Amino acid sequence: MEETEFEWHTEEFGASHRGRPGPVLPDGTEPKPVFFDLGSGTHFHETSDWWVYDGHTRNAPRASALRGACSCGWRGTTLHPVDWQQVAAEGPEWYDTSGPHADWKQHMTEVEHRSVPVPEDITDLLTRLRERLVVLADDAPLAALRIVAALESTIAETGAVAAHAARADSESWETIATGLGLTEPEARTRLHRYARRY
C-alpha cells in the first residue's frame, strides 16, 4: 500500500497533478520505494517520501538532491542539493523545499497554458459566487444549501451535455486530457462520471 505524501495540489487538477519534493540519488536516478513491515501479515507500508532516503532508514540509499515531482509523472530538471545535517537538526517538516515547489508550480503553469482556457467572465463569476456563498453559509445556511442544490443540478445537466459533446467531436483521449489539464485516466473518469448523469 503506497502512502507517499503529496504536499502540493490544486483544486482544479486534483489527483492528476499532486506534487512533492522527489529524492534523487547521486547517479541521477530516482530511488525505488521503501517498504515498512507494520507487523500486519502481508500488508506493507510503501513510501517514496524524500526524507526516508537518508542512508540510514530501512537501509534506504542516501539522496543527494531533491527535485519537483508530480503524480502525472513529470520530474523537474533542476536538482536542489540536500543538506542532511540541516535535515537532522531541524526535522524534515521544517526543511526548505521551496526550490522543488517552485519548479512544480512552473510545471502547473505549463499545464494551465496547455489546457482549454476558461472564459474570464466565468472565472470572475465563480469567484464572486464562491465569496458570496461563504458569507451566506454563515448568515443564512438554509438559503446557501438551496443554492448548492440548484448548482449541483445545473452541474449535472451541463456536465452530461458537455461530456457527450466532447466525445461526439471524436477527439482523442490525449487531446481531451490535455484540454482538461488531466492525465488520460482522470479525463476518462471525469467524462464518464458526468455522462452517466445524462
JSON list of C-alpha atoms in Angstrom, two decimals:
[
{"chain": "A", "resi": 1, "resn": "MET", "atom": "CA", "xyz": [0.00, 0.00, 0.00]},
{"chain": "A", "resi": 2, "resn": "GLU", "atom": "CA", "xyz": [1.67, 3.20, -1.17]},
{"chain": "A", "resi": 3, "resn": "GLU", "atom": "CA", "xyz": [1.30, 6.15, 1.17]},
{"chain": "A", "resi": 4, "resn": "THR", "atom": "CA", "xyz": [3.74, 8.67, -0.24]},
{"chain": "A", "resi": 5, "resn": "GLU", "atom": "CA", "xyz": [2.64, 12.10, 0.83]},
{"chain": "A", "resi": 6, "resn": "PHE", "atom": "CA", "xyz": [1.94, 14.62, -1.90]},
{"chain": "A", "resi": 7, "resn": "GLU", "atom": "CA", "xyz": [2.33, 18.02, -0.29]},
{"chain": "A", "resi": 8, "resn": "TRP", "atom": "CA", "xyz": [1.17, 20.24, -3.12]},
{"chain": "A", "resi": 9, "resn": "HIS", "atom": "CA", "xyz": [-2.09, 20.19, -5.03]},
{"chain": "A", "resi": 10, "resn": "THR", "atom": "CA", "xyz": [-4.67, 22.31, -6.83]},
{"chain": "A", "resi": 11, "resn": "GLU", "atom": "CA", "xyz": [-8.45, 22.04, -6.61]},
{"chain": "A", "resi": 12, "resn": "GLU", "atom": "CA", "xyz": [-8.98, 22.05, -10.36]},
{"chain": "A", "resi": 13, "resn": "PHE", "atom": "CA", "xyz": [-6.50, 19.36, -11.38]},
{"chain": "A", "resi": 14, "resn": "GLY", "atom": "CA", "xyz": [-6.97, 17.07, -8.37]},
{"chain": "A", "resi": 15, "resn": "ALA", "atom": "CA", "xyz": [-5.20, 13.71, -8.38]},
{"chain": "A", "resi": 16, "resn": "SER", "atom": "CA", "xyz": [-3.73, 14.27, -11.84]},
{"chain": "A", "resi": 17, "resn": "HIS", "atom": "CA", "xyz": [-1.24, 16.82, -10.58]},
{"chain": "A", "resi": 18, "resn": "ARG", "atom": "CA", "xyz": [-0.24, 16.37, -6.96]},
{"chain": "A", "resi": 19, "resn": "GLY", "atom": "CA", "xyz": [3.29, 17.49, -6.26]},
{"chain": "A", "resi": 20, "resn": "ARG", "atom": "CA", "xyz": [6.04, 16.71, -3.78]},
{"chain": "A", "resi": 21, "resn": "PRO", "atom": "CA", "xyz": [9.81, 17.01, -3.34]},
{"chain": "A", "resi": 22, "resn": "GLY", "atom": "CA", "xyz": [11.26, 13.99, -5.15]},
{"chain": "A", "resi": 23, "resn": "PRO", "atom": "CA", "xyz": [14.52, 12.35, -3.99]},
{"chain": "A", "resi": 24, "resn": "VAL", "atom": "CA", "xyz": [17.39, 11.96, -6.44]},
{"chain": "A", "resi": 25, "resn": "LEU", "atom": "CA", "xyz": [20.40, 9.65, -5.92]},
{"chain": "A", "resi": 26, "resn": "PRO", "atom": "CA", "xyz": [23.99, 10.72, -6.69]},
{"chain": "A", "resi": 27, "resn": "ASP", "atom": "CA", "xyz": [23.85, 8.88, -10.05]},
{"chain": "A", "resi": 28, "resn": "GLY", "atom": "CA", "xyz": [20.81, 10.99, -11.06]},
{"chain": "A", "resi": 29, "resn": "THR", "atom": "CA", "xyz": [18.23, 8.22, -10.69]},
{"chain": "A", "resi": 30, "resn": "GLU", "atom": "CA", "xyz": [15.08, 8.15, -8.62]},
{"chain": "A", "resi": 31, "resn": "PRO", "atom": "CA", "xyz": [15.20, 5.58, -5.79]},
{"chain": "A", "resi": 32, "resn": "LYS", "atom": "CA", "xyz": [12.73, 2.73, -5.53]},
{"chain": "A", "resi": 33, "resn": "PRO", "atom": "CA", "xyz": [10.03, 2.91, -2.84]},
{"chain": "A", "resi": 34, "resn": "VAL", "atom": "CA", "xyz": [10.93, 1.86, 0.70]},
{"chain": "A", "resi": 35, "resn": "PHE", "atom": "CA", "xyz": [8.79, -0.76, 2.44]},
{"chain": "A", "resi": 36, "resn": "PHE", "atom": "CA", "xyz": [7.95, -0.87, 6.13]},
{"chain": "A", "resi": 37, "resn": "ASP", "atom": "CA", "xyz": [6.64, -4.05, 7.71]},
{"chain": "A", "resi": 38, "resn": "LEU", "atom": "CA", "xyz": [3.93, -2.92, 10.11]},
{"chain": "A", "resi": 39, "resn": "GLY", "atom": "CA", "xyz": [3.57, -6.39, 11.54]},
{"chain": "A", "resi": 40, "resn": "SER", "atom": "CA", "xyz": [0.16, -6.98, 9.99]},
{"chain": "A", "resi": 41, "resn": "GLY", "atom": "CA", "xyz": [0.82, -10.02, 7.85]},
{"chain": "A", "resi": 42, "resn": "THR", "atom": "CA", "xyz": [1.02, -9.35, 4.14]},
{"chain": "A", "resi": 43, "resn": "HIS", "atom": "CA", "xyz": [0.38, -5.60, 4.41]},
{"chain": "A", "resi": 44, "resn": "PHE", "atom": "CA", "xyz": [3.39, -3.35, 3.99]},
{"chain": "A", "resi": 45, "resn": "HIS", "atom": "CA", "xyz": [3.64, 0.42, 4.09]},
{"chain": "A", "resi": 46, "resn": "GLU", "atom": "CA", "xyz": [5.33, 1.72, 0.92]},
{"chain": "A", "resi": 47, "resn": "THR", "atom": "CA", "xyz": [6.71, 5.23, 0.66]},
{"chain": "A", "resi": 48, "resn": "SER", "atom": "CA", "xyz": [8.85, 7.41, -1.58]},
{"chain": "A", "resi": 49, "resn": "ASP", "atom": "CA", "xyz": [8.89, 10.39, 0.80]},
{"chain": "A", "resi": 50, "resn": "TRP", "atom": "CA", "xyz": [12.20, 12.19, 0.29]},
{"chain": "A", "resi": 51, "resn": "TRP", "atom": "CA", "xyz": [13.27, 12.22, 3.94]},
{"chain": "A", "resi": 52, "resn": "VAL", "atom": "CA", "xyz": [13.34, 8.40, 4.08]},
{"chain": "A", "resi": 53, "resn": "TYR", "atom": "CA", "xyz": [16.37, 8.38, 1.75]},
{"chain": "A", "resi": 54, "resn": "ASP", "atom": "CA", "xyz": [18.86, 9.49, 4.41]},
{"chain": "A", "resi": 55, "resn": "GLY", "atom": "CA", "xyz": [21.14, 6.46, 4.05]},
{"chain": "A", "resi": 56, "resn": "HIS", "atom": "CA", "xyz": [20.02, 5.04, 7.39]},
{"chain": "A", "resi": 57, "resn": "THR", "atom": "CA", "xyz": [16.26, 4.45, 7.42]},
{"chain": "A", "resi": 58, "resn": "ARG", "atom": "CA", "xyz": [15.39, 0.86, 6.43]},
{"chain": "A", "resi": 59, "resn": "ASN", "atom": "CA", "xyz": [18.70, 0.61, 4.52]},
{"chain": "A", "resi": 60, "resn": "ALA", "atom": "CA", "xyz": [17.42, 3.17, 2.02]},
{"chain": "A", "resi": 61, "resn": "PRO", "atom": "CA", "xyz": [20.07, 4.80, -0.19]},
{"chain": "A", "resi": 62, "resn": "ARG", "atom": "CA", "xyz": [21.08, 8.38, 0.53]},
{"chain": "A", "resi": 63, "resn": "ALA", "atom": "CA", "xyz": [19.58, 11.03, -1.74]},
{"chain": "A", "resi": 64, "resn": "SER", "atom": "CA", "xyz": [21.92, 13.80, -2.78]},
{"chain": "A", "resi": 65, "resn": "ALA", "atom": "CA", "xyz": [19.29, 16.17, -4.12]},
{"chain": "A", "resi": 66, "resn": "LEU", "atom": "CA", "xyz": [15.60, 16.95, -4.43]},
{"chain": "A", "resi": 67, "resn": "ARG", "atom": "CA", "xyz": [13.59, 17.94, -7.47]},
{"chain": "A", "resi": 68, "resn": "GLY", "atom": "CA", "xyz": [9.97, 18.76, -8.13]},
{"chain": "A", "resi": 69, "resn": "ALA", "atom": "CA", "xyz": [7.87, 15.64, -8.75]},
{"chain": "A", "resi": 70, "resn": "CYS", "atom": "CA", "xyz": [4.27, 15.31, -9.87]},
{"chain": "A", "resi": 71, "resn": "SER", "atom": "CA", "xyz": [1.80, 12.43, -9.76]},
{"chain": "A", "resi": 72, "resn": "CYS", "atom": "CA", "xyz": [1.38, 12.78, -13.54]},
{"chain": "A", "resi": 73, "resn": "GLY", "atom": "CA", "xyz": [4.95, 11.51, -13.98]},
{"chain": "A", "resi": 74, "resn": "TRP", "atom": "CA", "xyz": [6.64, 14.88, -14.55]},
{"chain": "A", "resi": 75, "resn": "ARG", "atom": "CA", "xyz": [10.03, 15.37, -12.90]},
{"chain": "A", "resi": 76, "resn": "GLY", "atom": "CA", "xyz": [11.85, 18.66, -12.62]},
{"chain": "A", "resi": 77, "resn": "THR", "atom": "CA", "xyz": [15.25, 19.04, -14.26]},
{"chain": "A", "resi": 78, "resn": "THR", "atom": "CA", "xyz": [16.74, 21.31, -11.60]},
{"chain": "A", "resi": 79, "resn": "LEU", "atom": "CA", "xyz": [18.42, 19.44, -8.74]},
{"chain": "A", "resi": 80, "resn": "HIS", "atom": "CA", "xyz": [18.42, 21.04, -5.29]},
{"chain": "A", "resi": 81, "resn": "PRO", "atom": "CA", "xyz": [21.16, 19.56, -3.04]},
{"chain": "A", "resi": 82, "resn": "VAL", "atom": "CA", "xyz": [20.04, 18.11, 0.31]},
{"chain": "A", "resi": 83, "resn": "ASP", "atom": "CA", "xyz": [21.83, 19.23, 3.47]},
{"chain": "A", "resi": 84, "resn": "TRP", "atom": "CA", "xyz": [21.26, 16.18, 5.67]},
{"chain": "A", "resi": 85, "resn": "GLN", "atom": "CA", "xyz": [22.85, 17.86, 8.70]},
{"chain": "A", "resi": 86, "resn": "GLN", "atom": "CA", "xyz": [20.25, 20.59, 8.47]},
{"chain": "A", "resi": 87, "resn": "VAL", "atom": "CA", "xyz": [17.50, 17.99, 8.00]},
{"chain": "A", "resi": 88, "resn": "ALA", "atom": "CA", "xyz": [18.69, 16.19, 11.16]},
{"chain": "A", "resi": 89, "resn": "ALA", "atom": "CA", "xyz": [18.85, 19.44, 13.11]},
{"chain": "A", "resi": 90, "resn": "GLU", "atom": "CA", "xyz": [15.50, 20.90, 12.02]},
{"chain": "A", "resi": 91, "resn": "GLY", "atom": "CA", "xyz": [13.47, 17.84, 11.09]},
{"chain": "A", "resi": 92, "resn": "PRO", "atom": "CA", "xyz": [12.18, 17.11, 7.57]},
{"chain": "A", "resi": 93, "resn": "GLU", "atom": "CA", "xyz": [8.94, 19.03, 8.13]},
{"chain": "A", "resi": 94, "resn": "TRP", "atom": "CA", "xyz": [10.93, 22.26, 8.58]},
{"chain": "A", "resi": 95, "resn": "TYR", "atom": "CA", "xyz": [13.47, 21.70, 5.82]},
{"chain": "A", "resi": 96, "resn": "ASP", "atom": "CA", "xyz": [13.30, 24.22, 2.98]},
{"chain": "A", "resi": 97, "resn": "THR", "atom": "CA", "xyz": [11.81, 22.56, -0.10]},
{"chain": "A", "resi": 98, "resn": "SER", "atom": "CA", "xyz": [10.80, 25.81, -1.77]},
{"chain": "A", "resi": 99, "resn": "GLY", "atom": "CA", "xyz": [13.07, 25.14, -4.76]},
{"chain": "A", "resi": 100, "resn": "PRO", "atom": "CA", "xyz": [11.31, 21.92, -5.86]},
{"chain": "A", "resi": 101, "resn": "HIS", "atom": "CA", "xyz": [7.97, 23.55, -5.02]},
{"chain": "A", "resi": 102, "resn": "ALA", "atom": "CA", "xyz": [8.71, 26.49, -7.32]},
{"chain": "A", "resi": 103, "resn": "ASP", "atom": "CA", "xyz": [9.65, 24.07, -10.09]},
{"chain": "A", "resi": 104, "resn": "TRP", "atom": "CA", "xyz": [6.38, 22.15, -9.62]},
{"chain": "A", "resi": 105, "resn": "LYS", "atom": "CA", "xyz": [4.41, 25.43, -9.71]},
{"chain": "A", "resi": 106, "resn": "GLN", "atom": "CA", "xyz": [6.09, 26.25, -13.03]},
{"chain": "A", "resi": 107, "resn": "HIS", "atom": "CA", "xyz": [5.01, 22.81, -14.28]},
{"chain": "A", "resi": 108, "resn": "MET", "atom": "CA", "xyz": [1.45, 23.64, -13.19]},
{"chain": "A", "resi": 109, "resn": "THR", "atom": "CA", "xyz": [1.64, 26.95, -15.07]},
{"chain": "A", "resi": 110, "resn": "GLU", "atom": "CA", "xyz": [2.57, 24.99, -18.19]},
{"chain": "A", "resi": 111, "resn": "VAL", "atom": "CA", "xyz": [-0.33, 22.54, -17.60]},
{"chain": "A", "resi": 112, "resn": "GLU", "atom": "CA", "xyz": [-2.66, 25.53, -17.26]},
{"chain": "A", "resi": 113, "resn": "HIS", "atom": "CA", "xyz": [-1.39, 27.08, -20.52]},
{"chain": "A", "resi": 114, "resn": "ARG", "atom": "CA", "xyz": [-1.90, 23.83, -22.45]},
{"chain": "A", "resi": 115, "resn": "SER", "atom": "CA", "xyz": [-5.44, 23.35, -21.15]},
{"chain": "A", "resi": 116, "resn": "VAL", "atom": "CA", "xyz": [-8.53, 24.92, -22.68]},
{"chain": "A", "resi": 117, "resn": "PRO", "atom": "CA", "xyz": [-8.93, 28.45, -21.27]},
{"chain": "A", "resi": 118, "resn": "VAL", "atom": "CA", "xyz": [-11.91, 29.26, -19.07]},
{"chain": "A", "resi": 119, "resn": "PRO", "atom": "CA", "xyz": [-13.65, 32.46, -20.21]},
{"chain": "A", "resi": 120, "resn": "GLU", "atom": "CA", "xyz": [-12.67, 35.37, -17.99]},
{"chain": "A", "resi": 121, "resn": "ASP", "atom": "CA", "xyz": [-16.27, 36.37, -17.25]},
{"chain": "A", "resi": 122, "resn": "ILE", "atom": "CA", "xyz": [-16.95, 32.82, -15.95]},
{"chain": "A", "resi": 123, "resn": "THR", "atom": "CA", "xyz": [-13.81, 32.90, -13.78]},
{"chain": "A", "resi": 124, "resn": "ASP", "atom": "CA", "xyz": [-14.95, 36.22, -12.28]},
{"chain": "A", "resi": 125, "resn": "LEU", "atom": "CA", "xyz": [-18.48, 34.91, -11.79]},
{"chain": "A", "resi": 126, "resn": "LEU", "atom": "CA", "xyz": [-17.24, 31.78, -10.00]},
{"chain": "A", "resi": 127, "resn": "THR", "atom": "CA", "xyz": [-15.01, 33.86, -7.73]},
{"chain": "A", "resi": 128, "resn": "ARG", "atom": "CA", "xyz": [-17.89, 36.17, -6.78]},
{"chain": "A", "resi": 129, "resn": "LEU", "atom": "CA", "xyz": [-20.25, 33.22, -6.29]},
{"chain": "A", "resi": 130, "resn": "ARG", "atom": "CA", "xyz": [-17.77, 31.42, -4.03]},
{"chain": "A", "resi": 131, "resn": "GLU", "atom": "CA", "xyz": [-17.25, 34.56, -1.93]},
{"chain": "A", "resi": 132, "resn": "ARG", "atom": "CA", "xyz": [-21.00, 35.18, -1.67]},
{"chain": "A", "resi": 133, "resn": "LEU", "atom": "CA", "xyz": [-21.77, 31.57, -0.70]},
{"chain": "A", "resi": 134, "resn": "VAL", "atom": "CA", "xyz": [-19.12, 31.59, 2.04]},
{"chain": "A", "resi": 135, "resn": "VAL", "atom": "CA", "xyz": [-20.84, 34.59, 3.63]},
{"chain": "A", "resi": 136, "resn": "LEU", "atom": "CA", "xyz": [-24.32, 33.17, 3.06]},
{"chain": "A", "resi": 137, "resn": "ALA", "atom": "CA", "xyz": [-23.35, 29.84, 4.67]},
{"chain": "A", "resi": 138, "resn": "ASP", "atom": "CA", "xyz": [-22.85, 31.74, 7.95]},
{"chain": "A", "resi": 139, "resn": "ASP", "atom": "CA", "xyz": [-25.67, 34.27, 7.64]},
{"chain": "A", "resi": 140, "resn": "ALA", "atom": "CA", "xyz": [-28.39, 32.12, 6.04]},
{"chain": "A", "resi": 141, "resn": "PRO", "atom": "CA", "xyz": [-27.25, 28.48, 5.90]},
{"chain": "A", "resi": 142, "resn": "LEU", "atom": "CA", "xyz": [-30.58, 27.12, 4.60]},
{"chain": "A", "resi": 143, "resn": "ALA", "atom": "CA", "xyz": [-30.56, 29.56, 1.71]},
{"chain": "A", "resi": 144, "resn": "ALA", "atom": "CA", "xyz": [-26.96, 28.55, 0.98]},
{"chain": "A", "resi": 145, "resn": "LEU", "atom": "CA", "xyz": [-27.99, 24.87, 0.92]},
{"chain": "A", "resi": 146, "resn": "ARG", "atom": "CA", "xyz": [-30.81, 25.59, -1.53]},
{"chain": "A", "resi": 147, "resn": "ILE", "atom": "CA", "xyz": [-28.36, 27.36, -3.82]},
{"chain": "A", "resi": 148, "resn": "VAL", "atom": "CA", "xyz": [-25.88, 24.48, -3.57]},
{"chain": "A", "resi": 149, "resn": "ALA", "atom": "CA", "xyz": [-28.64, 22.02, -4.53]},
{"chain": "A", "resi": 150, "resn": "ALA", "atom": "CA", "xyz": [-29.54, 24.16, -7.55]},
{"chain": "A", "resi": 151, "resn": "LEU", "atom": "CA", "xyz": [-25.88, 24.33, -8.55]},
{"chain": "A", "resi": 152, "resn": "GLU", "atom": "CA", "xyz": [-25.50, 20.55, -8.25]},
{"chain": "A", "resi": 153, "resn": "SER", "atom": "CA", "xyz": [-28.45, 20.08, -10.59]},
{"chain": "A", "resi": 154, "resn": "THR", "atom": "CA", "xyz": [-27.05, 22.60, -13.07]},
{"chain": "A", "resi": 155, "resn": "ILE", "atom": "CA", "xyz": [-23.61, 21.00, -12.92]},
{"chain": "A", "resi": 156, "resn": "ALA", "atom": "CA", "xyz": [-25.04, 17.50, -13.51]},
{"chain": "A", "resi": 157, "resn": "GLU", "atom": "CA", "xyz": [-27.07, 18.60, -16.54]},
{"chain": "A", "resi": 158, "resn": "THR", "atom": "CA", "xyz": [-24.36, 20.79, -18.08]},
{"chain": "A", "resi": 159, "resn": "GLY", "atom": "CA", "xyz": [-21.63, 18.27, -17.34]},
{"chain": "A", "resi": 160, "resn": "ALA", "atom": "CA", "xyz": [-23.57, 15.49, -19.06]},
{"chain": "A", "resi": 161, "resn": "VAL", "atom": "CA", "xyz": [-24.20, 17.57, -22.19]},
{"chain": "A", "resi": 162, "resn": "ALA", "atom": "CA", "xyz": [-20.56, 18.71, -22.31]},
{"chain": "A", "resi": 163, "resn": "ALA", "atom": "CA", "xyz": [-19.24, 15.16, -21.78]},
{"chain": "A", "resi": 164, "resn": "HIS", "atom": "CA", "xyz": [-21.36, 13.77, -24.60]},
{"chain": "A", "resi": 165, "resn": "ALA", "atom": "CA", "xyz": [-20.45, 16.68, -26.90]},
{"chain": "A", "resi": 166, "resn": "ALA", "atom": "CA", "xyz": [-16.73, 16.19, -26.18]},
{"chain": "A", "resi": 167, "resn": "ARG", "atom": "CA", "xyz": [-16.96, 12.51, -27.19]},
{"chain": "A", "resi": 168, "resn": "ALA", "atom": "CA", "xyz": [-19.18, 13.29, -30.19]},
{"chain": "A", "resi": 169, "resn": "ASP", "atom": "CA", "xyz": [-16.41, 15.53, -31.54]},
{"chain": "A", "resi": 170, "resn": "SER", "atom": "CA", "xyz": [-14.26, 12.36, -31.86]},
{"chain": "A", "resi": 171, "resn": "GLU", "atom": "CA", "xyz": [-11.34, 13.98, -30.08]},
{"chain": "A", "resi": 172, "resn": "SER", "atom": "CA", "xyz": [-8.64, 11.59, -28.89]},
{"chain": "A", "resi": 173, "resn": "TRP", "atom": "CA", "xyz": [-8.37, 10.91, -25.16]},
{"chain": "A", "resi": 174, "resn": "GLU", "atom": "CA", "xyz": [-4.95, 12.55, -25.26]},
{"chain": "A", "resi": 175, "resn": "THR", "atom": "CA", "xyz": [-6.46, 15.77, -26.66]},
{"chain": "A", "resi": 176, "resn": "ILE", "atom": "CA", "xyz": [-9.31, 15.71, -24.13]},
{"chain": "A", "resi": 177, "resn": "ALA", "atom": "CA", "xyz": [-6.89, 15.10, -21.25]},
{"chain": "A", "resi": 178, "resn": "THR", "atom": "CA", "xyz": [-4.61, 17.94, -22.34]},
{"chain": "A", "resi": 179, "resn": "GLY", "atom": "CA", "xyz": [-7.58, 20.28, -22.75]},
{"chain": "A", "resi": 180, "resn": "LEU", "atom": "CA", "xyz": [-8.77, 19.49, -19.23]},
{"chain": "A", "resi": 181, "resn": "GLY", "atom": "CA", "xyz": [-5.27, 19.59, -17.75]},
{"chain": "A", "resi": 182, "resn": "LEU", "atom": "CA", "xyz": [-5.62, 15.98, -16.53]},
{"chain": "A", "resi": 183, "resn": "THR", "atom": "CA", "xyz": [-3.98, 12.63, -17.10]},
{"chain": "A", "resi": 184, "resn": "GLU", "atom": "CA", "xyz": [-5.84, 10.39, -19.56]},
{"chain": "A", "resi": 185, "resn": "PRO", "atom": "CA", "xyz": [-7.23, 8.05, -16.86]},
{"chain": "A", "resi": 186, "resn": "GLU", "atom": "CA", "xyz": [-8.53, 11.03, -14.87]},
{"chain": "A", "resi": 187, "resn": "ALA", "atom": "CA", "xyz": [-10.04, 12.59, -18.01]},
{"chain": "A", "resi": 188, "resn": "ARG", "atom": "CA", "xyz": [-11.87, 9.34, -18.80]},
{"chain": "A", "resi": 189, "resn": "THR", "atom": "CA", "xyz": [-13.14, 9.12, -15.23]},
{"chain": "A", "resi": 190, "resn": "ARG", "atom": "CA", "xyz": [-14.40, 12.70, -15.29]},
{"chain": "A", "resi": 191, "resn": "LEU", "atom": "CA", "xyz": [-16.23, 12.35, -18.61]},
{"chain": "A", "resi": 192, "resn": "HIS", "atom": "CA", "xyz": [-17.76, 9.01, -17.65]},
{"chain": "A", "resi": 193, "resn": "ARG", "atom": "CA", "xyz": [-18.90, 10.41, -14.31]},
{"chain": "A", "resi": 194, "resn": "TYR", "atom": "CA", "xyz": [-20.75, 13.28, -15.99]},
{"chain": "A", "resi": 195, "resn": "ALA", "atom": "CA", "xyz": [-22.05, 11.18, -18.89]},
{"chain": "A", "resi": 196, "resn": "ARG", "atom": "CA", "xyz": [-23.73, 8.72, -16.51]},
{"chain": "A", "resi": 197, "resn": "ARG", "atom": "CA", "xyz": [-25.91, 11.55, -15.24]},
{"chain": "A", "resi": 198, "resn": "TYR", "atom": "CA", "xyz": [-27.39, 12.30, -18.66]}
]
